[in-house]
Coordinates of C-alpha atoms in Angstrom, one line a residue:
M19 CA 0.1 -0.5 0.0
I20 CA 1.4 3.3 -0.5
K21 CA -0.3 6.8 -0.2
L22 CA -1.3 8.9 -3.5
D23 CA 0.6 12.1 -2.7
Q24 CA 3.7 9.5 -2.2
F25 CA 2.8 8.0 -5.6
L26 CA 2.2 11.1 -7.6
K27 CA 5.8 11.8 -6.3
L28 CA 7.5 8.0 -7.1
V29 CA 6.5 8.7 -10.4
G30 CA 7.7 12.3 -10.9
I31 CA 4.3 13.6 -11.5
A32 CA 5.0 15.8 -8.4
P33 CA 8.1 17.2 -7.7
S34 CA 7.3 17.7 -4.3
G35 CA 4.9 16.8 -1.6
G36 CA 2.9 20.2 -1.7
Q37 CA 2.5 20.1 -5.3
A38 CA 1.4 16.6 -4.8
K39 CA -1.2 17.7 -2.8
L40 CA -2.1 20.5 -5.2
M41 CA -3.1 18.8 -7.8
I42 CA -5.2 16.6 -5.3
I43 CA -6.9 19.1 -4.2
D44 CA -7.4 20.6 -7.5
G45 CA -9.1 17.6 -8.9
N46 CA -6.2 16.9 -10.7
V47 CA -5.9 12.9 -10.5
K48 CA -8.3 10.1 -10.7
V49 CA -7.7 7.2 -9.1
N50 CA -9.9 4.4 -10.9
G51 CA -11.8 6.3 -13.3
T52 CA -13.0 8.7 -10.4
I53 CA -11.6 12.2 -9.2
E54 CA -9.6 11.6 -5.8
T55 CA -9.7 14.9 -3.5
R56 CA -7.5 12.7 -0.9
R57 CA -4.1 13.1 -0.4
G58 CA -3.8 10.2 1.9
R59 CA -6.5 7.8 -0.1
Q60 CA -4.4 4.4 0.1
L61 CA -3.8 2.7 -3.2
G62 CA -3.5 -1.0 -3.6
L63 CA -2.0 -2.9 -6.3
S64 CA -4.7 -2.8 -8.8
D65 CA -5.2 0.5 -9.0
E66 CA -4.8 3.1 -11.6
V67 CA -3.9 6.7 -10.9
T68 CA -4.4 9.2 -14.0
V69 CA -2.9 12.7 -13.9
A70 CA -2.9 15.1 -17.3
G71 CA -4.3 11.7 -19.5
Q72 CA -0.9 10.0 -18.2
T73 CA -2.7 6.4 -17.0
F74 CA -0.3 4.5 -13.8
K75 CA -1.3 0.8 -12.5
V76 CA 0.2 1.3 -9.4
G77 CA 1.5 -2.3 -9.1
D78 CA 3.6 -2.2 -12.4
V79 CA 5.3 0.8 -10.3
I80 CA 5.7 -0.2 -7.2
E81 CA 6.3 -3.8 -7.8

């Protein structure tokens, strides 16, 4: 499990935790096709995160 804001930093979408927080709060991040505004959202290996048209499967990144 990994938090959404940590995942955005890990994949290089957000350069800092503060930037990740702003992206999430502004509604720019989708988890499994639904806008997610909770930066502490726990992600599982089967979840998909979409930002600016780019989709990342969590399991492909952290396994």
